[in-house]
Coordinates of C-alpha atoms in Angstrom, one line a residue:
M703 CA 10.0 -17.0 3.7
G704 CA 6.9 -15.2 4.6
T705 CA 3.5 -14.1 3.2
Y706 CA 2.8 -10.3 2.5
L707 CA -0.4 -8.6 1.3
I708 CA 0.0 -5.6 -0.7
T709 CA -2.9 -3.1 -1.4
G710 CA -2.6 -0.8 -4.6
A711 CA -0.3 -3.5 -5.9
S712 CA -0.6 -2.5 -9.6
G713 CA 0.4 1.2 -8.7
G714 CA 4.0 2.4 -9.0
I715 CA 5.1 1.9 -5.4
G716 CA 3.0 -1.2 -4.9
T717 CA 4.4 -2.9 -7.9
A718 CA 7.9 -2.0 -7.0
V719 CA 7.4 -3.5 -3.5
A720 CA 5.9 -6.7 -5.0
V721 CA 9.0 -7.2 -7.3
L722 CA 11.5 -6.8 -4.4
L723 CA 9.4 -9.2 -2.1
R724 CA 9.1 -11.7 -5.0
E725 CA 12.8 -11.6 -5.5
R726 CA 13.3 -12.5 -1.9
G727 CA 11.0 -15.6 -2.4
H728 CA 8.0 -14.5 -0.3
D729 CA 4.3 -15.4 -1.0
L730 CA 2.3 -12.4 -2.2
I731 CA -1.3 -11.5 -1.9
L732 CA -2.0 -8.7 -4.3
L733 CA -5.1 -6.4 -4.0
G734 CA -6.3 -3.7 -6.4
R735 CA -9.4 -2.7 -8.2
S736 CA -8.7 -4.3 -11.6
L737 CA -8.3 -8.0 -11.7
R738 CA -6.9 -7.8 -15.2
R739 CA -4.0 -5.5 -14.1
L740 CA -3.4 -7.7 -11.0
D741 CA -3.1 -10.9 -13.1
E742 CA -0.8 -9.1 -15.6
L743 CA 1.3 -8.2 -12.7
A744 CA 1.2 -11.7 -11.3
G745 CA 2.3 -13.1 -14.6
R746 CA 5.1 -10.5 -15.0
L747 CA 6.4 -11.5 -11.5
R748 CA 6.4 -15.3 -12.5
G749 CA 8.2 -14.5 -15.7
G750 CA 5.3 -15.3 -17.9
A751 CA 2.5 -12.9 -18.9
H752 CA -0.1 -15.6 -19.1
A753 CA 0.7 -17.7 -16.2
P754 CA -2.3 -18.8 -14.1
T755 CA -3.0 -17.4 -10.6
Q756 CA -1.8 -19.6 -7.9
V757 CA -3.9 -20.0 -4.7
I758 CA -2.1 -19.8 -1.3
D759 CA -2.1 -22.9 0.6
P760 CA -2.8 -21.7 4.2
N761 CA -1.1 -25.0 5.6
A762 CA 2.2 -24.2 3.7
V763 CA 2.6 -20.5 4.6
G764 CA 6.0 -19.7 6.1
S765 CA 7.7 -22.7 4.5
A766 CA 10.7 -22.1 2.1
R767 CA 9.7 -22.9 -1.5
R768 CA 11.5 -22.2 -4.7
D769 CA 8.4 -20.7 -6.5
A770 CA 6.5 -18.4 -4.2
S771 CA 2.7 -18.3 -4.3
I772 CA 1.0 -15.3 -5.7
T773 CA -2.8 -14.6 -5.2
T774 CA -4.7 -11.7 -6.6
V775 CA -7.8 -10.4 -5.2
P776 CA -9.9 -7.6 -6.7
V777 CA -11.0 -5.1 -4.0
D778 CA -12.7 -1.7 -4.5
L779 CA -11.5 0.5 -1.8
T780 CA -14.0 3.3 -2.6
E781 CA -16.4 1.0 -0.8
P782 CA -15.0 0.1 2.5
L783 CA -18.2 -1.5 3.7
R784 CA -17.8 -4.3 1.0
I785 CA -14.1 -5.2 1.8
E786 CA -15.0 -8.0 4.2
A787 CA -17.3 -9.7 1.6
S788 CA -14.6 -9.3 -1.1
L789 CA -12.2 -11.0 1.1
A790 CA -14.6 -13.7 2.3
G791 CA -13.9 -16.1 -0.7
A792 CA -10.3 -15.3 -1.3
G793 CA -8.9 -18.1 0.8
L794 CA -6.6 -15.9 2.7
P795 CA -4.0 -17.6 5.0
S796 CA -4.5 -17.7 8.8
R797 CA -0.9 -16.1 9.2
L798 CA 0.4 -13.0 7.6
D799 CA 4.0 -11.7 8.0
G800 CA 3.1 -8.3 6.7
V801 CA 0.6 -5.8 5.1
V802 CA 1.7 -3.1 2.8
H803 CA -1.0 -0.3 2.5
A804 CA 0.2 1.3 -0.9
A805 CA -3.3 2.2 -2.4
G806 CA -4.1 5.8 -2.7
M807 CA -5.9 8.5 -4.8
V808 CA -5.6 12.3 -5.0
H809 CA -7.7 15.1 -6.7
L810 CA -6.4 18.7 -6.2
A811 CA -8.9 21.5 -5.5
P812 CA -9.4 24.4 -3.2
V813 CA -11.7 23.7 -0.3
A814 CA -14.2 26.0 -1.8
D815 CA -14.5 23.7 -4.8
L816 CA -14.4 20.3 -3.0
E817 CA -17.8 18.6 -2.8
A818 CA -18.8 16.0 -0.2
D819 CA -18.5 13.2 -2.6
E820 CA -14.8 14.0 -3.2
W821 CA -14.0 14.3 0.5
I822 CA -15.7 10.9 1.1
Q823 CA -13.7 9.3 -1.9
H824 CA -10.5 10.5 -0.5
L825 CA -11.1 9.3 3.0
S826 CA -12.6 6.0 1.8
V827 CA -9.6 5.0 -0.3
N828 CA -6.8 6.6 1.8
L829 CA -7.9 6.0 5.2
V830 CA -11.1 4.0 6.0
S831 CA -10.3 1.1 3.7
A832 CA -6.8 0.9 5.3
A833 CA -8.5 0.8 8.7
E834 CA -11.0 -1.8 7.7
L835 CA -8.4 -4.1 6.0
T836 CA -6.1 -3.9 9.1
R837 CA -9.1 -4.7 11.4
L838 CA -9.9 -7.7 9.3
L839 CA -6.3 -9.0 9.0
L840 CA -5.2 -8.4 12.5
P841 CA -5.9 -12.1 13.6
A842 CA -3.5 -13.3 10.9
L843 CA -0.9 -10.6 11.6
R844 CA -1.0 -11.2 15.4
T845 CA -0.2 -15.1 14.7
A846 CA 2.9 -14.2 12.9
E847 CA 3.6 -11.2 15.1
G848 CA 3.7 -9.3 11.8
H849 CA 4.6 -6.0 10.3
I850 CA 2.2 -3.3 8.9
V851 CA 3.4 -0.6 6.7
F852 CA 1.5 2.5 5.8
V853 CA 2.6 4.2 2.7
N854 CA 1.6 7.8 3.6
S855 CA 2.9 11.0 1.9
T856 CA 4.8 14.1 2.8
A857 CA 1.3 15.6 2.4
G858 CA 0.5 13.7 5.6
L859 CA 3.0 15.9 7.5
R860 CA 2.1 19.3 6.0
A861 CA -0.9 20.4 4.1
N862 CA -0.5 22.9 1.2
P863 CA -3.0 24.8 -0.8
E864 CA -5.4 22.6 -2.9
W865 CA -4.2 19.5 -1.1
S866 CA -6.7 19.7 1.8
A867 CA -8.7 16.5 1.1
Y868 CA -5.8 14.3 0.4
A869 CA -3.7 15.7 3.3
A870 CA -6.5 15.2 5.7
S871 CA -6.8 11.6 4.8
K872 CA -3.1 11.2 5.1
F873 CA -3.1 13.0 8.5
G874 CA -5.8 10.4 9.5
L875 CA -3.7 7.6 8.3
R876 CA -0.8 8.8 10.5
A877 CA -3.2 8.8 13.4
L878 CA -4.2 5.2 12.5
A879 CA -0.7 4.0 12.5
D880 CA 0.2 5.8 15.8
S881 CA -2.8 4.3 17.6
L882 CA -2.3 0.8 16.1
R883 CA 1.4 0.9 17.3
A884 CA 0.3 1.6 20.8
E885 CA -2.5 -0.9 20.8
E886 CA -0.7 -3.9 19.2
P887 CA 2.6 -4.4 20.9
S888 CA 3.2 -7.7 19.2
L889 CA 3.1 -6.1 15.9
R890 CA 5.6 -3.8 14.2
V891 CA 4.1 -0.6 12.6
T892 CA 5.9 1.6 10.1
T893 CA 4.8 4.7 8.3
V894 CA 6.7 5.7 5.1
Y895 CA 6.3 9.3 4.0
P896 CA 7.4 9.5 0.4
G897 CA 7.8 12.8 -1.3
R898 CA 7.0 13.3 -5.1
T899 CA 7.4 9.9 -6.7
A900 CA 7.5 9.1 -10.4
T901 CA 4.2 7.2 -10.6
E902 CA 1.1 7.5 -12.8
M903 CA -0.5 9.2 -9.7
Q904 CA 2.3 11.9 -10.0
R905 CA 1.7 12.3 -13.7
K906 CA -1.9 13.1 -12.9
V907 CA -1.0 15.4 -10.1
R908 CA 1.3 17.4 -12.5
A909 CA -1.5 17.5 -15.0
Q910 CA -3.7 19.0 -12.4
E911 CA -1.3 21.5 -11.4
G912 CA -0.7 22.6 -15.0
H913 CA 2.8 21.5 -15.1
P914 CA 4.8 19.2 -17.3
Y915 CA 5.5 15.6 -16.0
A916 CA 9.3 14.7 -16.1
E917 CA 10.2 11.4 -14.5
D918 CA 13.8 12.3 -13.6
D919 CA 12.4 15.2 -11.4
F920 CA 11.1 12.7 -8.8
A921 CA 12.2 9.7 -6.7
A922 CA 11.9 6.4 -8.4
P923 CA 9.3 3.9 -7.1
T924 CA 12.0 1.4 -6.8
T925 CA 13.9 3.7 -4.4
V926 CA 10.9 4.1 -2.1
A927 CA 10.4 0.4 -2.3
R928 CA 13.8 -0.3 -1.2
V929 CA 13.5 1.7 1.9
L930 CA 10.0 0.1 2.7
V931 CA 11.5 -3.4 2.3
S932 CA 14.4 -2.5 4.4
T933 CA 12.0 -1.7 7.2
L934 CA 10.4 -5.1 6.8
E935 CA 13.8 -6.8 7.0
M936 CA 15.0 -5.0 10.3
P937 CA 16.0 -7.5 13.1
R938 CA 13.2 -8.1 15.6
D939 CA 15.2 -6.0 18.3
A940 CA 14.2 -2.7 16.5
V941 CA 11.5 -1.2 14.4
V942 CA 11.5 1.9 12.0
S943 CA 8.5 3.5 13.0
D944 CA 8.5 6.6 10.7
V945 CA 10.7 7.3 7.7
T946 CA 10.6 10.1 5.1
V947 CA 11.9 9.6 1.5
R948 CA 12.3 12.9 -0.5
P949 CA 13.6 13.2 -4.1
S950 CA 17.0 14.7 -4.2

């Protein structure tokens, strides 16, 4: 069994990934802005809404145990400069088998209406924080010859009207993944490009677009999570570098 850190863990795709990894008996480190939501998720994953948060024992990481450890760490990704301090007291292990960057935010607007603070927020949450977390976690990932998965978006492949800030941050995330893959040959790096997925973020997007939200119109978070986890479970002789998941 291994240890996996998930950002945006209380979001739709992040939660679905956490559920699948938990079912496989892995230790989990859940990151998000709201400690309350993270602890609620940890409780559900353990089968009890009020179960106390467990702390990972760095000396036990990687050993098979019947009850995987779950740690919750509140981190505000809108402030990348504070991430290192937020992690300092979290007691993170010296070995990480994988990191899943599933956090993200989006606000639709034409370029003419996007002010600097909105650009900064998109870039901070969707790109700079992922880069900073990766930098801080690289020693633990190198120890395990681990796997980094960036949850990107089909907007990271093509920018449409009113998606400029979000798409720019996701184009940058693709560049981060590509550079990291070349720089860190001992690590496996995967970018997943989900199309429209039935999450709360998608509900907000539809509202911004002035359209109704119908869950069945989009791919399920569990479907995207299955694809993502399958890349983590690939044998060591191969790596899925890029994969796109679109609703049918």
